[in-house]
Tab-separated table of C-alpha atoms in Angstrom:
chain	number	residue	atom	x	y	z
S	1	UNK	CA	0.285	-34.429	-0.935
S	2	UNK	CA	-1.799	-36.699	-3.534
S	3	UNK	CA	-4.144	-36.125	-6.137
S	4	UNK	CA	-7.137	-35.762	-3.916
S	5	UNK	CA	-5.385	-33.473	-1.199
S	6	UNK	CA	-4.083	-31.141	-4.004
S	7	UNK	CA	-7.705	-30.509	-6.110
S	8	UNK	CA	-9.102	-29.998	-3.128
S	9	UNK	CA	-6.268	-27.261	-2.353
S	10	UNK	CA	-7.050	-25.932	-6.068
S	11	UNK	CA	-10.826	-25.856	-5.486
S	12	UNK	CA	-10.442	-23.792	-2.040
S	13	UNK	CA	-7.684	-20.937	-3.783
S	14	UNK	CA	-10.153	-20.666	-6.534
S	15	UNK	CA	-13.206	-19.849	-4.494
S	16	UNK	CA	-11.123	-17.348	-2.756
S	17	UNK	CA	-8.899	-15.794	-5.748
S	18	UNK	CA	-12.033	-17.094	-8.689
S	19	UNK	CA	-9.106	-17.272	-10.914
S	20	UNK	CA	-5.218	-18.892	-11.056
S	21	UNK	CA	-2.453	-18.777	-13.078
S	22	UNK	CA	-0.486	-22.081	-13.929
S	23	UNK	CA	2.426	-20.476	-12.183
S	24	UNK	CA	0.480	-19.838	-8.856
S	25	UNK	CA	-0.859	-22.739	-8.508
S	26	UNK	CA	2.751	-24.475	-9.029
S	27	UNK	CA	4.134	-22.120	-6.509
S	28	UNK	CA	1.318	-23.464	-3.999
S	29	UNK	CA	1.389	-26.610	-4.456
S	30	UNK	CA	5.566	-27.398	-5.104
S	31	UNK	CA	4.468	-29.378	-7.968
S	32	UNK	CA	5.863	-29.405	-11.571
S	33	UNK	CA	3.685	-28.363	-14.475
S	34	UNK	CA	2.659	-32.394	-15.527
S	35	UNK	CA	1.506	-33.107	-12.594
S	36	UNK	CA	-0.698	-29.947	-12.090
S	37	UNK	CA	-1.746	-30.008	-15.334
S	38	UNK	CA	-3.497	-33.695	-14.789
S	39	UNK	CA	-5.219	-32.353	-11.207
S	40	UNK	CA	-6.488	-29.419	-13.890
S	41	UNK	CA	-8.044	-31.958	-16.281
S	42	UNK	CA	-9.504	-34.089	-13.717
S	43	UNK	CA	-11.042	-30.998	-12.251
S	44	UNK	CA	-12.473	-29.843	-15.551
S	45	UNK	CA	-13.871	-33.256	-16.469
S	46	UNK	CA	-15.896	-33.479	-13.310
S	47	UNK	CA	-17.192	-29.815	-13.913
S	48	UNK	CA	-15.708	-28.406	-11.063
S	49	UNK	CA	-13.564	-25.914	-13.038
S	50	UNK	CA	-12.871	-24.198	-16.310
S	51	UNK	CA	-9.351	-24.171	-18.075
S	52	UNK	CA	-8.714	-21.204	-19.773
S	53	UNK	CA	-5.320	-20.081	-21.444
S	54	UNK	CA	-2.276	-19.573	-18.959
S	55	UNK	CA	-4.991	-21.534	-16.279
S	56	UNK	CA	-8.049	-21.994	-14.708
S	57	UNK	CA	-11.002	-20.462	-13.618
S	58	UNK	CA	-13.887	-21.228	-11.170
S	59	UNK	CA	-16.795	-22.493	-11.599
S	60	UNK	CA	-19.370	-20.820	-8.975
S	61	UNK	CA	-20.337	-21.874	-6.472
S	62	UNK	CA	-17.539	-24.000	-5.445
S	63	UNK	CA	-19.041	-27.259	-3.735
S	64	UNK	CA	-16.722	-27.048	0.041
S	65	UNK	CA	-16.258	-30.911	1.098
S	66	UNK	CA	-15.067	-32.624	4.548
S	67	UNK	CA	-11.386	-32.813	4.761
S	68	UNK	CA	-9.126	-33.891	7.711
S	69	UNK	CA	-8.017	-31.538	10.453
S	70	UNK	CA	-4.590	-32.392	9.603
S	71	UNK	CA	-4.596	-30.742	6.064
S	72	UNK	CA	-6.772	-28.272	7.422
S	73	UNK	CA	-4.322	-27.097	10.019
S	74	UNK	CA	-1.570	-26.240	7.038
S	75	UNK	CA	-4.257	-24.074	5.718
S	76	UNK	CA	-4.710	-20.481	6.379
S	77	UNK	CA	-2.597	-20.569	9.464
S	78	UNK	CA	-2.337	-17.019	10.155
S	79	UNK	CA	-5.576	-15.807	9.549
S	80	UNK	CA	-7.020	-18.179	12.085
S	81	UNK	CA	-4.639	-17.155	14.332
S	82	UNK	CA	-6.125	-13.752	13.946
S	83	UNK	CA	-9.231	-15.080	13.884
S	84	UNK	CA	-8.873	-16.823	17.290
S	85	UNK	CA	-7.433	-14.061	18.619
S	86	UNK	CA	-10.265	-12.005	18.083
S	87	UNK	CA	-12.882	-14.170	18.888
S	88	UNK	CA	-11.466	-14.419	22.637
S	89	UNK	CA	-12.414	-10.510	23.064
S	90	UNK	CA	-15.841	-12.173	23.038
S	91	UNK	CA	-15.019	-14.511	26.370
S	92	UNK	CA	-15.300	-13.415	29.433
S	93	UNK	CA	-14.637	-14.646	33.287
S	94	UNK	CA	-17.034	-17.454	34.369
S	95	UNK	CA	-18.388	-17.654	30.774
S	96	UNK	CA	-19.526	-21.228	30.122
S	97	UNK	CA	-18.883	-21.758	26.499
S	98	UNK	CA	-19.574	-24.406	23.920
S	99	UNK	CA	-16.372	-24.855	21.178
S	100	UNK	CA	-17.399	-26.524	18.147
S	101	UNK	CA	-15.200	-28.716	16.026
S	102	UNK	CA	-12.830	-27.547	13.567
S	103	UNK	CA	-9.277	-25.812	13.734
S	104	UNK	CA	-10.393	-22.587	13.208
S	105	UNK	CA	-11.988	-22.908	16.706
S	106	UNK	CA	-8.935	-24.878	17.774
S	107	UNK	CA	-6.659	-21.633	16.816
S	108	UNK	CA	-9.074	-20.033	19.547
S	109	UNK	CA	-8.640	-22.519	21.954
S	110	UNK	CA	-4.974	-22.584	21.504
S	111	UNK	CA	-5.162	-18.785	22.731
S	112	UNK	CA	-7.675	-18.718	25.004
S	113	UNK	CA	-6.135	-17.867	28.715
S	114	UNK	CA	-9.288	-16.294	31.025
S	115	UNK	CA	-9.781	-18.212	33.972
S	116	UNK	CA	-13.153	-18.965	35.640
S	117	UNK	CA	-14.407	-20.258	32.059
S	118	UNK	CA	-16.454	-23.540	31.521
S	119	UNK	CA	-16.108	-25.721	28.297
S	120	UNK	CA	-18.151	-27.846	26.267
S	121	UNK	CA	-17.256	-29.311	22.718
S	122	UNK	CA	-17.875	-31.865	20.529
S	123	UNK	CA	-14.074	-32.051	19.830
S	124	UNK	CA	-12.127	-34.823	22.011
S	125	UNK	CA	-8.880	-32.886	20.316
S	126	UNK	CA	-10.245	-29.812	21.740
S	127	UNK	CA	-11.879	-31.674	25.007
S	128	UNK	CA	-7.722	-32.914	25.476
S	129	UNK	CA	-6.609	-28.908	24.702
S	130	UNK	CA	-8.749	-27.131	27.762
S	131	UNK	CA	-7.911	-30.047	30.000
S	132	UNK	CA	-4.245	-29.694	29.511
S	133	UNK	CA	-4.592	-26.272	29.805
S	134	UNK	CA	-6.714	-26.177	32.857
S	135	UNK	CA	-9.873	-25.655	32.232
S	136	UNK	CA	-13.012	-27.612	33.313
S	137	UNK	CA	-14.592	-29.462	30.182
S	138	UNK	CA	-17.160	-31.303	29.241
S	139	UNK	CA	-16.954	-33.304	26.012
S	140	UNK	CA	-20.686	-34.545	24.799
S	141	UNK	CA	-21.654	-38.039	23.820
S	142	UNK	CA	-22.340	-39.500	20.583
S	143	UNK	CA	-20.980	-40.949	17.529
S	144	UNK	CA	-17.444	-39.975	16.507
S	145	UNK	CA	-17.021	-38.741	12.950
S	146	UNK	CA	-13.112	-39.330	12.677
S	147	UNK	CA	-12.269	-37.552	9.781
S	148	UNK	CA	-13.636	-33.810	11.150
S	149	UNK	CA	-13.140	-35.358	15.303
S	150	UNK	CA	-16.490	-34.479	15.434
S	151	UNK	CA	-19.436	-36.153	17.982
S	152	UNK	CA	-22.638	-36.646	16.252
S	153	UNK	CA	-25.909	-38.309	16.782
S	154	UNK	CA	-28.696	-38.069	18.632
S	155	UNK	CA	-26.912	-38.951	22.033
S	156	UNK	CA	-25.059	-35.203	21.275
S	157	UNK	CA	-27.976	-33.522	20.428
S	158	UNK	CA	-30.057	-35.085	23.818
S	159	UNK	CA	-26.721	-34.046	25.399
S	160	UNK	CA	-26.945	-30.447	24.431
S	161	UNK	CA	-30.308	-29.972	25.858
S	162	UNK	CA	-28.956	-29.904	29.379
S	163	UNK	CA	-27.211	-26.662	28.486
S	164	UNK	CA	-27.353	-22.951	28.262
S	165	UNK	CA	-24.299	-21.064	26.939
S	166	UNK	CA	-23.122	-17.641	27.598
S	167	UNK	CA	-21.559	-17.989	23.660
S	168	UNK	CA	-21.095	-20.338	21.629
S	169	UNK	CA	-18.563	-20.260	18.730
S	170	UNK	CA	-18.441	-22.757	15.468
S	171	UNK	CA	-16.715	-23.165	12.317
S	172	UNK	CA	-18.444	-23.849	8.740
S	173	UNK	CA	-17.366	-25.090	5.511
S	174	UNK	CA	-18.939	-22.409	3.694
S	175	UNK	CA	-20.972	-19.429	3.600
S	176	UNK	CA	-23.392	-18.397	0.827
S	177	UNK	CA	-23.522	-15.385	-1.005
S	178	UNK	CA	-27.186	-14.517	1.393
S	179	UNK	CA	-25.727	-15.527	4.437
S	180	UNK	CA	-26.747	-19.155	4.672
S	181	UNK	CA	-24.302	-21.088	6.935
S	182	UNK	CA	-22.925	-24.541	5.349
S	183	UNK	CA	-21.376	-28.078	5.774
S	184	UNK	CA	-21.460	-31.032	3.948
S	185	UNK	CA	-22.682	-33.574	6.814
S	186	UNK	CA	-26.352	-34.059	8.014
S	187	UNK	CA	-25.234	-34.923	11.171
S	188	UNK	CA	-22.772	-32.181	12.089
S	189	UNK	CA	-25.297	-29.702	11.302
S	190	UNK	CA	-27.839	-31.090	13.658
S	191	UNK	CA	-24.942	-30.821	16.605
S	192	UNK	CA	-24.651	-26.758	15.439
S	193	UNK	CA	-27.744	-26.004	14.598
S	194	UNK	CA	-29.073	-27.363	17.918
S	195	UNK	CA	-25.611	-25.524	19.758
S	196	UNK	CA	-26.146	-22.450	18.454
S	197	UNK	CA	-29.993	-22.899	19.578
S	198	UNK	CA	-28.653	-23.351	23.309
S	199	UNK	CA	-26.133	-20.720	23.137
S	200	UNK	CA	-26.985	-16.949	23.875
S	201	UNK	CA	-24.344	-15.400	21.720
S	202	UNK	CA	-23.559	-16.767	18.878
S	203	UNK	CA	-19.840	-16.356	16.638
S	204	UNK	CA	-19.087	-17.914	13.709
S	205	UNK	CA	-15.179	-18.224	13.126
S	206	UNK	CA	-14.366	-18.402	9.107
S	207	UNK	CA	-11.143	-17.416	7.392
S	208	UNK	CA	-12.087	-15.135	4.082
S	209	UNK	CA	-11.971	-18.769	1.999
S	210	UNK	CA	-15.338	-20.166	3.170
S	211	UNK	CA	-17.754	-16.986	1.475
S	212	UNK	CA	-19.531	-17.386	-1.451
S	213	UNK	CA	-19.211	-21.217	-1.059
S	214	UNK	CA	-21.849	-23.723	-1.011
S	215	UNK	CA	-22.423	-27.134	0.568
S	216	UNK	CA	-25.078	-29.587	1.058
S	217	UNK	CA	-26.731	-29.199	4.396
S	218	UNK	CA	-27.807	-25.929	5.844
S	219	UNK	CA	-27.764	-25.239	9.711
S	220	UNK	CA	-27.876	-21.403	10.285
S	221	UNK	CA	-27.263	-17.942	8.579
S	222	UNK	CA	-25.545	-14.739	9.625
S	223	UNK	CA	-28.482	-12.896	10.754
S	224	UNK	CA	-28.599	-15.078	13.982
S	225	UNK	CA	-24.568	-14.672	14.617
S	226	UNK	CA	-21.460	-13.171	14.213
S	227	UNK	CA	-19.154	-13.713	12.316
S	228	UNK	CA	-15.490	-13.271	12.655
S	229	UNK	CA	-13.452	-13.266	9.434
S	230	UNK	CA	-9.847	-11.844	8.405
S	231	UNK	CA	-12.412	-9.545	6.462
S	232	UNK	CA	-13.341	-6.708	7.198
S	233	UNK	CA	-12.725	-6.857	11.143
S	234	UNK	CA	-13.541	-3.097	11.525
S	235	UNK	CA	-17.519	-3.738	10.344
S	236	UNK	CA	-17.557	-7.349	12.080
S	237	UNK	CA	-16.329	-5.273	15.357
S	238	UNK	CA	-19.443	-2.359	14.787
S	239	UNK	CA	-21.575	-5.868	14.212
S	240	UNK	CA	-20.704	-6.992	17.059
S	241	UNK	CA	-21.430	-4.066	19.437
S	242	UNK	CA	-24.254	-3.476	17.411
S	243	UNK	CA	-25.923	-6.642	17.345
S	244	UNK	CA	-25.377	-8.352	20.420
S	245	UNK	CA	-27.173	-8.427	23.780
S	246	UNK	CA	-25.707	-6.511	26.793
S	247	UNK	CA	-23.867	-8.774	29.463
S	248	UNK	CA	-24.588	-9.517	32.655
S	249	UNK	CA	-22.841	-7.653	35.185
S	250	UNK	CA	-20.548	-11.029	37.170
């Protein structure tokens, strides 16, 4: 893992945890002491974290960044297993569907088995998933941002209008402390913001790591979805119920 790859792992524990021993951090990141001890002081001296005796602390918020699906799939692998899991309770025959990007949503899709169900994405990972297993998909048009395998633009957002979705479910990069839904990228968040728009349920899929984080570009809050965390699943479930429309009888 280099320098880059492990901060960022740092960064993400301690807007989970707030706080982390020298030890811990070793332990997650199989490095020795030097070496963690430089990603510490390169964190501090661009303000991004506090040393403090024994090791570090946060500095709230912490900023969440892009990173590529491969690291992302090594983290939290079990809770957005769960998370997946869950969120396919929320599917059901003859759905149509939009998937956003992201591996959190790709732990879904790994899981999902109800037939009859239509997808769209702006994922050609998850576009190459629901083929292989079966399903008819539909992968929109645009710009492909490589590093999140993400289609952007305005060709995805023209794309979108065609559509009305029975649900829709998207990751984030963070959530705010008020609810506020975040990701680094202008462009992604016009593709969800304008998904969620077309879809009439809305989930948002986030392992406990992404709350009380910020980022740059706003395209939704919690008050207009969902969400589904390894948090608190017996309130998100009474949400749920409570908070979204009835079904149509199929």
């Amino acid at each position: 893992m280099i320098a880059n790859e492990r901060q960022q792992r740092i960064l993400e524990y301690l807007a989970e945890r707030k706080n982390a021993s020298v030890n811990e951090l070793m332990d997650l990141l199989d490095v020795s002491d030097s070496t963690l001890r430089r990603d510490l002081l390169s964190l501090e001296k661009q303000g991004k974290c506090e040393r403090v005796h024994g090791g570090v602390s946060a500095i709230a918020p912490v900023q969440a960044e892009d990173q590529s699906m491969n690291l992302r799939r090594t983290e939290f692998h079990l809770e957005k297993k769960e998370i997946g899991r869950r969120a396919i309770d929320q599917v059901e025959e003859g759905d149509l569907i939009y998937i956003d990007a992201g591996t959190t949503t790709e732990a879904m899709l790994l899981q999902l088995d109800i037939p009859g169900v239509g997808i769209v994405t702006n994922s050609i990972n998850h576009a190459a998933l629901a083929a292989n297993k079966g399903y008819e998909v539909t992968l929109i048009g645009g710009r492909f941002k490589s590093i999140t395998d993400a289609i952007v633009g305005e060709e995805a957002l023209d794309f979108l209008d065609k559509y009305i979705f029975d649900a829709g479910f998207f990751g984030t990069n963070a959530i705010s402390p008020d609810g506020d839904l975040l990701t680094p990228d202008l462009h992604e968040a016009a593709v969800k913001k304008k998904a969620m728009r077309q879809s009439q349920r809305v989930y948002v899929l986030a392992d406990s790591s992404k709350l009380d984080k910020t980022s740059k570009i706003r395209f939704g809050d919690l008050q207009h979805a969902v969400l589904i965390c390894n948090e608190n699943p017996d309130l998100e479930n009474a949400l749920i119920l409570q908070n979204q429309p009835e079904r149509e009888k199929r």
